[in-house]
PDB file of C-alpha atoms and ligand atoms in Angstrom:
ATOM      1  CA  MET A 124      43.709  67.773  68.672  1.00 56.00           C
ATOM      2  CA  LEU A 125      40.048  68.478  67.960  1.00 62.00           C
ATOM      3  CA  ASN A 126      37.853  65.698  66.648  1.00 82.00           C
ATOM      4  CA  HIS A 127      36.107  65.797  63.279  1.00 87.00           C
ATOM      5  CA  GLU A 128      32.946  67.535  64.526  1.00 89.00           C
ATOM      6  CA  GLU A 129      34.887  70.100  66.532  1.00 89.00           C
ATOM      7  CA  LEU A 130      37.060  70.900  63.535  1.00 94.00           C
ATOM      8  CA  GLN A 131      33.963  71.265  61.314  1.00 96.00           C
ATOM      9  CA  GLN A 132      32.487  73.597  63.931  1.00 95.00           C
ATOM     10  CA  ALA A 133      35.688  75.666  64.064  1.00 95.00           C
ATOM     11  CA  VAL A 134      35.805  75.934  60.273  1.00 97.00           C
ATOM     12  CA  ASN A 135      32.114  76.953  60.121  1.00 98.00           C
ATOM     13  CA  GLU A 136      32.775  79.708  62.648  1.00 98.00           C
ATOM     14  CA  ILE A 137      35.787  80.973  60.721  1.00 98.00           C
ATOM     15  CA  ALA A 138      33.788  80.997  57.459  1.00 98.00           C
ATOM     16  CA  GLU A 139      30.961  82.897  59.136  1.00 98.00           C
ATOM     17  CA  GLU A 140      33.323  85.492  60.583  1.00 98.00           C
ATOM     18  CA  MET A 141      35.110  85.963  57.242  1.00 98.00           C
ATOM     19  CA  ARG A 142      31.848  86.326  55.356  1.00 96.00           C
ATOM     20  CA  ALA A 143      30.708  89.077  57.726  1.00 96.00           C
ATOM     21  CA  ARG A 144      33.914  91.131  57.774  1.00 97.00           C
ATOM     22  CA  LYS A 145      33.946  94.492  56.045  1.00 96.00           C
ATOM     23  CA  ASP A 146      37.728  94.624  55.484  1.00 97.00           C
ATOM     24  CA  ARG A 147      38.058  92.426  52.414  1.00 98.00           C
ATOM     25  CA  GLY A 148      41.206  93.676  50.655  1.00 98.00           C
ATOM     26  CA  THR A 149      41.248  94.606  46.966  1.00 97.00           C
ATOM     27  CA  VAL A 150      40.458  92.242  44.107  1.00 98.00           C
ATOM     28  CA  ALA A 151      43.309  92.098  41.518  1.00 97.00           C
ATOM     29  CA  SER A 152      42.515  94.062  38.378  1.00 97.00           C
ATOM     30  CA  TYR A 153      45.829  94.134  36.484  1.00 96.00           C
ATOM     31  CA  ILE A 154      44.552  90.960  34.824  1.00 97.00           C
ATOM     32  CA  PRO A 155      41.122  92.402  33.848  1.00 97.00           C
ATOM     33  CA  GLU A 156      39.323  89.049  33.910  1.00 97.00           C
ATOM     34  CA  LEU A 157      40.258  88.537  37.596  1.00 97.00           C
ATOM     35  CA  ALA A 158      38.462  91.780  38.515  1.00 98.00           C
ATOM     36  CA  LYS A 159      35.181  89.954  37.891  1.00 97.00           C
ATOM     37  CA  ALA A 160      35.655  87.803  41.028  1.00 97.00           C
ATOM     38  CA  ASN A 161      33.039  88.190  43.749  1.00 97.00           C
ATOM     39  CA  ALA A 162      34.710  90.095  46.611  1.00 97.00           C
ATOM     40  CA  ASP A 163      32.182  88.652  49.085  1.00 98.00           C
ATOM     41  CA  ALA A 164      33.248  85.057  48.467  1.00 98.00           C
ATOM     42  CA  PHE A 165      35.045  83.024  51.110  1.00 98.00           C
ATOM     43  CA  GLY A 166      35.800  79.316  51.005  1.00 98.00           C
ATOM     44  CA  ILE A 167      37.872  76.908  53.050  1.00 98.00           C
ATOM     45  CA  ALA A 168      38.656  73.182  52.770  1.00 98.00           C
ATOM     46  CA  ILE A 169      40.928  70.929  54.806  1.00 98.00           C
ATOM     47  CA  ALA A 170      42.022  67.507  53.522  1.00 97.00           C
ATOM     48  CA  ASP A 171      43.617  65.547  56.349  1.00 95.00           C
ATOM     49  CA  ASN A 172      45.990  62.605  56.031  1.00 94.00           C
ATOM     50  CA  HIS A 173      43.254  60.167  57.104  1.00 92.00           C
ATOM     51  CA  GLY A 174      41.123  60.865  54.026  1.00 92.00           C
ATOM     52  CA  ASN A 175      38.637  63.316  55.580  1.00 94.00           C
ATOM     53  CA  VAL A 176      37.722  66.588  53.918  1.00 97.00           C
ATOM     54  CA  ILE A 177      36.214  69.361  56.004  1.00 98.00           C
ATOM     55  CA  ALA A 178      34.850  72.362  54.132  1.00 98.00           C
ATOM     56  CA  ALA A 179      32.810  75.521  54.655  1.00 98.00           C
ATOM     57  CA  GLY A 180      31.674  78.630  52.784  1.00 98.00           C
ATOM     58  CA  ASP A 181      32.266  78.730  49.026  1.00 98.00           C
ATOM     59  CA  ALA A 182      34.561  75.692  49.099  1.00 98.00           C
ATOM     60  CA  ASP A 183      33.042  74.288  45.896  1.00 98.00           C
ATOM     61  CA  GLU A 184      33.254  77.417  43.783  1.00 98.00           C
ATOM     62  CA  ALA A 185      36.104  77.433  41.240  1.00 98.00           C
ATOM     63  CA  PHE A 186      38.615  80.300  41.367  1.00 98.00           C
ATOM     64  CA  SER A 187      41.741  81.144  39.373  1.00 98.00           C
ATOM     65  CA  ILE A 188      44.641  79.391  41.079  1.00 98.00           C
ATOM     66  CA  GLN A 189      47.247  81.761  39.579  1.00 98.00           C
ATOM     67  CA  SER A 190      50.551  81.485  41.477  1.00 98.00           C
ATOM     68  CA  ILE A 191      49.499  78.470  43.522  1.00 99.00           C
ATOM     69  CA  SER A 192      50.241  76.607  40.266  1.00 99.00           C
ATOM     70  CA  LYS A 193      53.922  77.375  40.907  1.00 98.00           C
ATOM     71  CA  VAL A 194      54.059  74.765  43.690  1.00 98.00           C
ATOM     72  CA  PHE A 195      53.015  72.074  41.252  1.00 98.00           C
ATOM     73  CA  THR A 196      55.234  73.164  38.371  1.00 98.00           C
ATOM     74  CA  LEU A 197      58.160  73.227  40.818  1.00 98.00           C
ATOM     75  CA  THR A 198      57.279  69.655  41.782  1.00 98.00           C
ATOM     76  CA  LEU A 199      57.182  68.583  38.117  1.00 98.00           C
ATOM     77  CA  ALA A 200      60.428  70.372  37.230  1.00 98.00           C
ATOM     78  CA  LEU A 201      62.301  68.864  40.191  1.00 98.00           C
ATOM     79  CA  GLY A 202      61.020  65.454  39.113  1.00 97.00           C
ATOM     80  CA  LYS A 203      62.257  66.079  35.575  1.00 98.00           C
ATOM     81  CA  VAL A 204      65.741  67.570  36.125  1.00 98.00           C
ATOM     82  CA  GLY A 205      66.372  67.159  39.873  1.00 97.00           C
ATOM     83  CA  ASP A 206      68.845  69.480  41.595  1.00 97.00           C
ATOM     84  CA  LYS A 207      70.042  70.832  38.232  1.00 98.00           C
ATOM     85  CA  LEU A 208      67.017  73.132  38.467  1.00 98.00           C
ATOM     86  CA  TRP A 209      68.849  75.174  41.102  1.00 98.00           C
ATOM     87  CA  ARG A 210      71.420  76.278  38.514  1.00 98.00           C
ATOM     88  CA  SER A 211      68.820  78.451  36.822  1.00 98.00           C
ATOM     89  CA  VAL A 212      66.716  79.541  39.803  1.00 98.00           C
ATOM     90  CA  GLY A 213      67.634  80.225  43.445  1.00 98.00           C
ATOM     91  CA  ARG A 214      65.796  79.369  46.646  1.00 98.00           C
ATOM     92  CA  GLU A 215      66.167  82.505  48.755  1.00 98.00           C
ATOM     93  CA  PRO A 216      63.346  84.889  49.635  1.00 97.00           C
ATOM     94  CA  SER A 217      63.428  87.986  47.446  1.00 95.00           C
ATOM     95  CA  GLY A 218      61.889  90.550  49.797  1.00 93.00           C
ATOM     96  CA  SER A 219      60.460  92.066  46.600  1.00 94.00           C
ATOM     97  CA  PRO A 220      57.030  92.056  44.946  1.00 93.00           C
ATOM     98  CA  PHE A 221      56.025  88.993  42.917  1.00 94.00           C
ATOM     99  CA  ASN A 222      56.541  90.686  39.569  1.00 94.00           C
ATOM    100  CA  SER A 223      59.736  92.602  40.387  1.00 94.00           C
ATOM    101  CA  ILE A 224      62.604  92.858  37.904  1.00 95.00           C
ATOM    102  CA  VAL A 225      65.143  94.738  40.092  1.00 95.00           C
ATOM    103  CA  GLN A 226      67.271  91.817  41.293  1.00 95.00           C
ATOM    104  CA  LEU A 227      67.523  90.188  37.875  1.00 96.00           C
ATOM    105  CA  GLU A 228      70.175  92.548  36.539  1.00 95.00           C
ATOM    106  CA  SER A 229      72.694  92.233  39.368  1.00 94.00           C
ATOM    107  CA  GLU A 230      71.989  88.503  39.677  1.00 95.00           C
ATOM    108  CA  HIS A 231      72.613  87.807  35.962  1.00 97.00           C
ATOM    109  CA  GLY A 232      69.118  86.730  35.015  1.00 97.00           C
ATOM    110  CA  VAL A 233      68.884  84.017  37.710  1.00 98.00           C
ATOM    111  CA  PRO A 234      65.700  84.671  39.731  1.00 98.00           C
ATOM    112  CA  ARG A 235      65.799  84.455  43.516  1.00 98.00           C
ATOM    113  CA  ASN A 236      63.243  81.672  43.879  1.00 98.00           C
ATOM    114  CA  PRO A 237      60.684  79.590  41.938  1.00 98.00           C
ATOM    115  CA  PHE A 238      57.656  81.421  43.354  1.00 98.00           C
ATOM    116  CA  ILE A 239      58.243  84.966  42.123  1.00 98.00           C
ATOM    117  CA  ASN A 240      57.095  85.364  38.517  1.00 98.00           C
ATOM    118  CA  ALA A 241      60.616  85.353  37.036  1.00 98.00           C
ATOM    119  CA  GLY A 242      61.471  82.122  38.859  1.00 98.00           C
ATOM    120  CA  ALA A 243      58.210  80.446  37.913  1.00 98.00           C
ATOM    121  CA  ILE A 244      58.791  81.351  34.263  1.00 98.00           C
ATOM    122  CA  VAL A 245      62.179  79.563  34.440  1.00 98.00           C
ATOM    123  CA  VAL A 246      60.498  76.519  36.030  1.00 98.00           C
ATOM    124  CA  THR A 247      57.896  76.439  33.238  1.00 99.00           C
ATOM    125  CA  ASP A 248      60.713  76.699  30.666  1.00 98.00           C
ATOM    126  CA  THR A 249      62.276  73.590  32.241  1.00 98.00           C
ATOM    127  CA  ILE A 250      59.012  71.640  31.935  1.00 98.00           C
ATOM    128  CA  LEU A 251      58.567  72.845  28.340  1.00 98.00           C
ATOM    129  CA  SER A 252      62.009  71.729  27.102  1.00 98.00           C
ATOM    130  CA  GLY A 253      61.690  68.785  24.736  1.00 98.00           C
ATOM    131  CA  HIS A 254      57.918  69.291  24.338  1.00 98.00           C
ATOM    132  CA  GLN A 255      55.426  71.392  22.434  1.00 98.00           C
ATOM    133  CA  PRO A 256      53.633  74.025  24.553  1.00 98.00           C
ATOM    134  CA  LYS A 257      50.371  72.055  24.284  1.00 98.00           C
ATOM    135  CA  GLU A 258      52.019  68.901  25.642  1.00 98.00           C
ATOM    136  CA  ALA A 259      53.660  70.748  28.543  1.00 98.00           C
ATOM    137  CA  LEU A 260      50.375  72.397  29.467  1.00 98.00           C
ATOM    138  CA  GLY A 261      48.561  69.078  29.190  1.00 98.00           C
ATOM    139  CA  GLU A 262      51.112  67.557  31.555  1.00 98.00           C
ATOM    140  CA  ILE A 263      50.539  70.307  34.138  1.00 98.00           C
ATOM    141  CA  LEU A 264      46.736  70.071  33.901  1.00 98.00           C
ATOM    142  CA  ARG A 265      46.745  66.266  34.114  1.00 98.00           C
ATOM    143  CA  PHE A 266      49.041  66.468  37.150  1.00 98.00           C
ATOM    144  CA  MET A 267      46.520  68.697  38.935  1.00 98.00           C
ATOM    145  CA  GLN A 268      43.627  66.400  37.976  1.00 98.00           C
ATOM    146  CA  PHE A 269      45.575  63.354  39.133  1.00 97.00           C
ATOM    147  CA  LEU A 270      46.581  64.875  42.484  1.00 97.00           C
ATOM    148  CA  ALA A 271      43.078  66.138  43.225  1.00 97.00           C
ATOM    149  CA  ASP A 272      41.577  62.915  41.887  1.00 96.00           C
ATOM    150  CA  ASP A 273      39.216  65.012  39.795  1.00 97.00           C
ATOM    151  CA  PRO A 274      39.299  65.016  35.967  1.00 98.00           C
ATOM    152  CA  SER A 275      36.862  67.940  35.813  1.00 98.00           C
ATOM    153  CA  ILE A 276      39.586  70.503  36.667  1.00 98.00           C
ATOM    154  CA  TYR A 277      39.935  72.873  33.696  1.00 98.00           C
ATOM    155  CA  ILE A 278      41.773  75.874  32.296  1.00 98.00           C
ATOM    156  CA  ASP A 279      39.783  79.112  32.171  1.00 98.00           C
ATOM    157  CA  HIS A 280      40.759  80.327  28.714  1.00 98.00           C
ATOM    158  CA  SER A 281      39.256  83.780  29.199  1.00 98.00           C
ATOM    159  CA  VAL A 282      41.632  84.362  32.155  1.00 98.00           C
ATOM    160  CA  ALA A 283      44.604  83.123  30.112  1.00 98.00           C
ATOM    161  CA  ALA A 284      43.672  85.390  27.182  1.00 98.00           C
ATOM    162  CA  SER A 285      43.204  88.340  29.544  1.00 98.00           C
ATOM    163  CA  GLU A 286      46.678  87.833  31.008  1.00 98.00           C
ATOM    164  CA  GLN A 287      48.126  87.347  27.531  1.00 98.00           C
ATOM    165  CA  ARG A 288      46.740  90.748  26.484  1.00 98.00           C
ATOM    166  CA  THR A 289      48.224  92.519  29.517  1.00 97.00           C
ATOM    167  CA  ARG A 290      51.450  90.540  29.688  1.00 98.00           C
ATOM    168  CA  PHE A 291      53.935  93.423  29.468  1.00 97.00           C
ATOM    169  CA  ARG A 292      55.661  92.905  32.814  1.00 97.00           C
ATOM    170  CA  ASN A 293      55.957  89.156  32.459  1.00 98.00           C
ATOM    171  CA  SER A 294      57.179  89.682  28.883  1.00 98.00           C
ATOM    172  CA  ALA A 295      59.858  92.020  30.209  1.00 98.00           C
ATOM    173  CA  LEU A 296      60.955  89.455  32.823  1.00 98.00           C
ATOM    174  CA  ALA A 297      61.072  86.625  30.285  1.00 98.00           C
ATOM    175  CA  ASN A 298      62.880  88.636  27.619  1.00 98.00           C
ATOM    176  CA  TYR A 299      65.392  89.861  30.170  1.00 98.00           C
ATOM    177  CA  MET A 300      66.157  86.310  31.327  1.00 98.00           C
ATOM    178  CA  LYS A 301      66.341  85.177  27.703  1.00 98.00           C
ATOM    179  CA  ALA A 302      68.999  87.862  27.121  1.00 98.00           C
ATOM    180  CA  PHE A 303      71.044  86.308  29.951  1.00 98.00           C
ATOM    181  CA  GLY A 304      70.651  82.869  28.349  1.00 98.00           C
ATOM    182  CA  ASN A 305      68.486  81.588  31.205  1.00 98.00           C
ATOM    183  CA  LEU A 306      65.518  80.458  29.076  1.00 98.00           C
ATOM    184  CA  GLU A 307      65.887  77.573  26.656  1.00 98.00           C
ATOM    185  CA  ASN A 308      62.639  77.917  24.724  1.00 98.00           C
ATOM    186  CA  PRO A 309      61.092  80.792  22.749  1.00 98.00           C
ATOM    187  CA  VAL A 310      59.782  83.480  25.105  1.00 98.00           C
ATOM    188  CA  GLU A 311      56.253  83.407  23.649  1.00 98.00           C
ATOM    189  CA  HIS A 312      56.023  79.644  24.105  1.00 98.00           C
ATOM    190  CA  VAL A 313      57.148  79.799  27.733  1.00 98.00           C
ATOM    191  CA  LEU A 314      54.772  82.650  28.538  1.00 98.00           C
ATOM    192  CA  GLY A 315      51.902  80.886  26.783  1.00 98.00           C
ATOM    193  CA  VAL A 316      52.295  77.839  29.021  1.00 98.00           C
ATOM    194  CA  TYR A 317      52.846  80.009  32.113  1.00 98.00           C
ATOM    195  CA  PHE A 318      49.667  82.062  31.561  1.00 98.00           C
ATOM    196  CA  HIS A 319      47.590  78.944  31.015  1.00 98.00           C
ATOM    197  CA  GLN A 320      48.946  77.147  34.101  1.00 98.00           C
ATOM    198  CA  CYS A 321      48.031  80.248  36.137  1.00 98.00           C
ATOM    199  CA  ALA A 322      44.539  80.212  34.564  1.00 98.00           C
ATOM    200  CA  ILE A 323      43.695  76.743  35.889  1.00 99.00           C
ATOM    201  CA  ALA A 324      40.426  77.003  37.825  1.00 98.00           C
ATOM    202  CA  MET A 325      39.940  74.925  40.972  1.00 99.00           C
ATOM    203  CA  THR A 326      37.791  74.871  44.064  1.00 98.00           C
ATOM    204  CA  CYS A 327      39.154  74.950  47.629  1.00 98.00           C
ATOM    205  CA  ARG A 328      38.188  71.307  47.971  1.00 98.00           C
ATOM    206  CA  GLN A 329      40.099  70.304  44.834  1.00 98.00           C
ATOM    207  CA  MET A 330      43.163  72.336  45.817  1.00 98.00           C
ATOM    208  CA  ALA A 331      43.257  70.930  49.365  1.00 98.00           C
ATOM    209  CA  MET A 332      43.120  67.449  47.815  1.00 98.00           C
ATOM    210  CA  ALA A 333      45.905  68.297  45.361  1.00 98.00           C
ATOM    211  CA  GLY A 334      48.191  69.446  48.200  1.00 98.00           C
ATOM    212  CA  ARG A 335      47.926  66.235  50.213  1.00 98.00           C
ATOM    213  CA  PHE A 336      51.254  64.818  49.070  1.00 98.00           C
ATOM    214  CA  LEU A 337      53.015  67.756  50.728  1.00 98.00           C
ATOM    215  CA  SER A 338      51.469  67.019  54.119  1.00 98.00           C
ATOM    216  CA  ASN A 339      52.241  63.324  53.840  1.00 97.00           C
ATOM    217  CA  SER A 340      55.977  63.090  53.071  1.00 98.00           C
ATOM    218  CA  GLY A 341      55.467  63.176  49.315  1.00 98.00           C
ATOM    219  CA  ARG A 342      52.889  60.394  49.179  1.00 97.00           C
ATOM    220  CA  ASN A 343      49.250  60.761  48.227  1.00 93.00           C
ATOM    221  CA  PRO A 344      47.473  59.366  51.311  1.00 89.00           C
ATOM    222  CA  ALA A 345      44.508  58.035  49.287  1.00 87.00           C
ATOM    223  CA  SER A 346      46.277  56.195  46.468  1.00 89.00           C
ATOM    224  CA  ASN A 347      49.594  55.638  48.298  1.00 92.00           C
ATOM    225  CA  PHE A 348      51.309  56.941  45.165  1.00 95.00           C
ATOM    226  CA  GLN A 349      54.714  58.488  45.967  1.00 97.00           C
ATOM    227  CA  VAL A 350      54.561  61.805  44.084  1.00 97.00           C
ATOM    228  CA  VAL A 351      57.979  62.999  45.285  1.00 97.00           C
ATOM    229  CA  LYS A 352      60.497  61.581  47.731  1.00 96.00           C
ATOM    230  CA  PRO A 353      60.006  62.626  51.384  1.00 97.00           C
ATOM    231  CA  GLU A 354      63.061  64.843  51.037  1.00 97.00           C
ATOM    232  CA  GLY A 355      61.449  66.531  48.011  1.00 97.00           C
ATOM    233  CA  SER A 356      58.252  67.430  49.830  1.00 98.00           C
ATOM    234  CA  ARG A 357      60.220  68.657  52.842  1.00 98.00           C
ATOM    235  CA  ARG A 358      62.191  70.985  50.572  1.00 98.00           C
ATOM    236  CA  ILE A 359      59.148  72.238  48.642  1.00 98.00           C
ATOM    237  CA  ASN A 360      57.483  73.026  51.983  1.00 98.00           C
ATOM    238  CA  ALA A 361      60.622  74.915  53.034  1.00 98.00           C
ATOM    239  CA  VAL A 362      60.548  77.071  49.905  1.00 98.00           C
ATOM    240  CA  MET A 363      56.801  77.667  50.419  1.00 98.00           C
ATOM    241  CA  LEU A 364      57.454  78.867  53.959  1.00 98.00           C
ATOM    242  CA  THR A 365      60.283  81.231  53.014  1.00 98.00           C
ATOM    243  CA  CYS A 366      59.107  82.452  49.593  1.00 98.00           C
ATOM    244  CA  GLY A 367      55.425  81.493  49.101  1.00 98.00           C
ATOM    245  CA  HIS A 368      54.021  84.931  49.929  1.00 98.00           C
ATOM    246  CA  TYR A 369      56.711  87.107  48.268  1.00 96.00           C
ATOM    247  CA  ASP A 370      57.518  90.146  50.420  1.00 96.00           C
ATOM    248  CA  GLY A 371      54.727  89.031  52.766  1.00 97.00           C
ATOM    249  CA  SER A 372      56.408  85.686  53.545  1.00 98.00           C
ATOM    250  CA  GLY A 373      57.870  86.803  56.874  1.00 98.00           C
ATOM    251  CA  GLU A 374      54.511  88.124  58.018  1.00 98.00           C
ATOM    252  CA  PHE A 375      52.750  84.903  56.972  1.00 98.00           C
ATOM    253  CA  ALA A 376      55.292  82.787  58.881  1.00 98.00           C
ATOM    254  CA  TYR A 377      54.929  85.055  61.894  1.00 98.00           C
ATOM    255  CA  ARG A 378      51.130  84.968  61.943  1.00 98.00           C
ATOM    256  CA  VAL A 379      50.279  81.527  60.535  1.00 98.00           C
ATOM    257  CA  GLY A 380      53.488  79.517  60.853  1.00 98.00           C
ATOM    258  CA  LEU A 381      52.808  77.096  57.999  1.00 98.00           C
ATOM    259  CA  PRO A 382      54.292  76.585  54.537  1.00 98.00           C
ATOM    260  CA  GLY A 383      51.900  78.412  52.224  1.00 98.00           C
ATOM    261  CA  LYS A 384      51.527  79.563  48.643  1.00 98.00           C
ATOM    262  CA  SER A 385      49.257  82.362  47.556  1.00 98.00           C
ATOM    263  CA  GLY A 386      47.889  83.419  44.190  1.00 98.00           C
ATOM    264  CA  VAL A 387      46.419  86.727  42.990  1.00 98.00           C
ATOM    265  CA  GLY A 388      43.106  84.950  42.426  1.00 98.00           C
ATOM    266  CA  GLY A 389      42.834  85.061  46.242  1.00 98.00           C
ATOM    267  CA  GLY A 390      43.622  81.438  47.012  1.00 98.00           C
ATOM    268  CA  ILE A 391      46.191  80.158  49.518  1.00 99.00           C
ATOM    269  CA  LEU A 392      47.377  76.567  49.819  1.00 99.00           C
ATOM    270  CA  ALA A 393      48.820  75.898  53.300  1.00 99.00           C
ATOM    271  CA  ILE A 394      50.417  72.682  54.476  1.00 98.00           C
ATOM    272  CA  VAL A 395      50.423  71.202  57.971  1.00 98.00           C
ATOM    273  CA  PRO A 396      53.270  68.692  57.625  1.00 97.00           C
ATOM    274  CA  GLY A 397      52.156  65.302  58.906  1.00 96.00           C
ATOM    275  CA  ASP A 398      48.521  66.380  59.288  1.00 96.00           C
ATOM    276  CA  ALA A 399      46.659  68.201  56.564  1.00 97.00           C
ATOM    277  CA  SER A 400      46.497  70.258  53.396  1.00 98.00           C
ATOM    278  CA  ILE A 401      44.348  73.406  53.563  1.00 98.00           C
ATOM    279  CA  CYS A 402      43.009  75.723  50.885  1.00 99.00           C
ATOM    280  CA  VAL A 403      41.341  79.049  51.619  1.00 98.00           C
ATOM    281  CA  TRP A 404      39.962  81.491  49.080  1.00 98.00           C
ATOM    282  CA  SER A 405      38.838  85.090  49.298  1.00 98.00           C
ATOM    283  CA  PRO A 406      39.540  87.287  46.253  1.00 98.00           C
ATOM    284  CA  GLY A 407      40.456  90.556  48.047  1.00 98.00           C
ATOM    285  CA  LEU A 408      44.234  91.002  48.363  1.00 98.00           C
ATOM    286  CA  ASP A 409      46.568  92.897  50.684  1.00 97.00           C
ATOM    287  CA  GLU A 410      49.379  95.181  49.434  1.00 96.00           C
ATOM    288  CA  ALA A 411      51.705  92.239  48.782  1.00 96.00           C
ATOM    289  CA  GLY A 412      49.095  90.536  46.558  1.00 97.00           C
ATOM    290  CA  ASN A 413      48.122  87.858  49.081  1.00 98.00           C
ATOM    291  CA  SER A 414      44.527  87.077  50.109  1.00 98.00           C
ATOM    292  CA  HIS A 415      43.678  89.375  53.020  1.00 98.00           C
ATOM    293  CA  LEU A 416      40.942  87.283  54.634  1.00 98.00           C
ATOM    294  CA  GLY A 417      42.599  84.035  53.548  1.00 98.00           C
ATOM    295  CA  ARG A 418      45.573  84.845  55.721  1.00 98.00           C
ATOM    296  CA  ILE A 419      43.424  85.905  58.670  1.00 98.00           C
ATOM    297  CA  ALA A 420      41.369  82.701  58.388  1.00 98.00           C
ATOM    298  CA  LEU A 421      44.524  80.573  58.380  1.00 98.00           C
ATOM    299  CA  GLU A 422      45.845  82.482  61.379  1.00 98.00           C
ATOM    300  CA  ARG A 423      42.641  81.675  63.292  1.00 98.00           C
ATOM    301  CA  LEU A 424      42.693  78.030  62.252  1.00 98.00           C
ATOM    302  CA  ALA A 425      46.403  77.445  62.968  1.00 97.00           C
ATOM    303  CA  LYS A 426      46.025  78.996  66.412  1.00 97.00           C
ATOM    304  CA  LYS A 427      42.959  76.964  67.277  1.00 95.00           C
ATOM    305  CA  MET A 428      44.503  73.707  66.063  1.00 95.00           C
ATOM    306  CA  LYS A 429      48.018  74.504  67.377  1.00 95.00           C
ATOM    307  CA  TRP A 430      49.192  73.784  63.850  1.00 97.00           C
ATOM    308  CA  SER A 431      52.034  76.325  63.544  1.00 98.00           C
ATOM    309  CA  ILE A 432      55.264  74.429  62.833  1.00 98.00           C
ATOM    310  CA  PHE A 433      56.941  76.759  65.338  1.00 98.00           C
ATOM    311  CA  GLY A 434      54.903  75.520  68.293  1.00 95.00           C
ATOM    312  CA  PRO A 435      51.661  76.390  70.043  1.00 92.00           C
TER     313      PRO A 435
HETATM  314  N1  LIG B 654      49.632  85.057  36.588  1.00 96.12           N
HETATM  315  C1  LIG B 654      49.997  86.019  37.576  1.00 96.12           C
HETATM  316  C2  LIG B 654      51.098  86.904  37.066  1.00 96.12           C
HETATM  317  O1  LIG B 654      51.974  86.444  36.404  1.00 96.12           O
HETATM  318  C3  LIG B 654      50.427  85.303  38.821  1.00 96.12           C
HETATM  319  C4  LIG B 654      50.831  86.240  39.925  1.00 96.12           C
HETATM  320  C5  LIG B 654      50.409  85.782  41.284  1.00 96.12           C
HETATM  321  O2  LIG B 654      49.491  84.986  41.466  1.00 96.12           O
HETATM  322  N2  LIG B 654      51.065  86.333  42.280  1.00 96.12           N
HETATM  323  O3  LIG B 654      51.113  88.086  37.279  1.00 96.12           O
END
């Protein structure tokens, strides 16, 4: 294990290398507002279980968390309905793109897992039940602020509106699941909450802080608050490992070897169970919609720190 200074040095080197690289992937443009992201940005932050935060690059610049939000809505939904959630969404990797509709027909409107769009829409529906959309969204935002211990975390309404205007695929997924009876609430309400949860803006530092409960058996190491039972965080980490990068999940496990969740804003939250929560951000994506340099940076870091859960 490296000490604090050595880890800071390693992270500085990784940030420098990533900033200099020419291969930067492609910034998402299907949500027009996301296309405005600076392709040259790179940030990294590590929050360890002893209360230290180590950061480098653009770690304090806010980015659109997009699908990383799905980790936190899954946590909330499991807290609300427990294992009943698994009646309406599976927990197997899909091997398909994040916005795919193909499996939904043969699988009767029950999405493969909570991290593809269809599955995340079902999870949001579960949180929404019994509430107004505004209340459900407020609950999600407050949860992020609480976990990161930072009330300044906000929703970027221009990103939400941009996704709302170009929502045709997600509308198709939601309407299709509604036809199978797998959504309780009105489609437009569910999508409204989903788009806004994806439009939450956070920095690498805030996201690494928010993920700490997953590296510490469900307990926030700073406040000692038990966010989920140890068994809950173990299971969420398992779903992150197998499904967190869509049809790139196998490759991420092979190269990085950590539970991780990506978003099309270019962020990745990765968890080192027992040790640390890491967030990297670089807006350029690979073909599967995962941050290109984010993954490479995590591969470097996990190797250096011998952090892969599969061994050194
Ligand atoms: N809001 C995005 C969408 O629904 C999230 C996708 C992602 O981050 N992979 O398309």
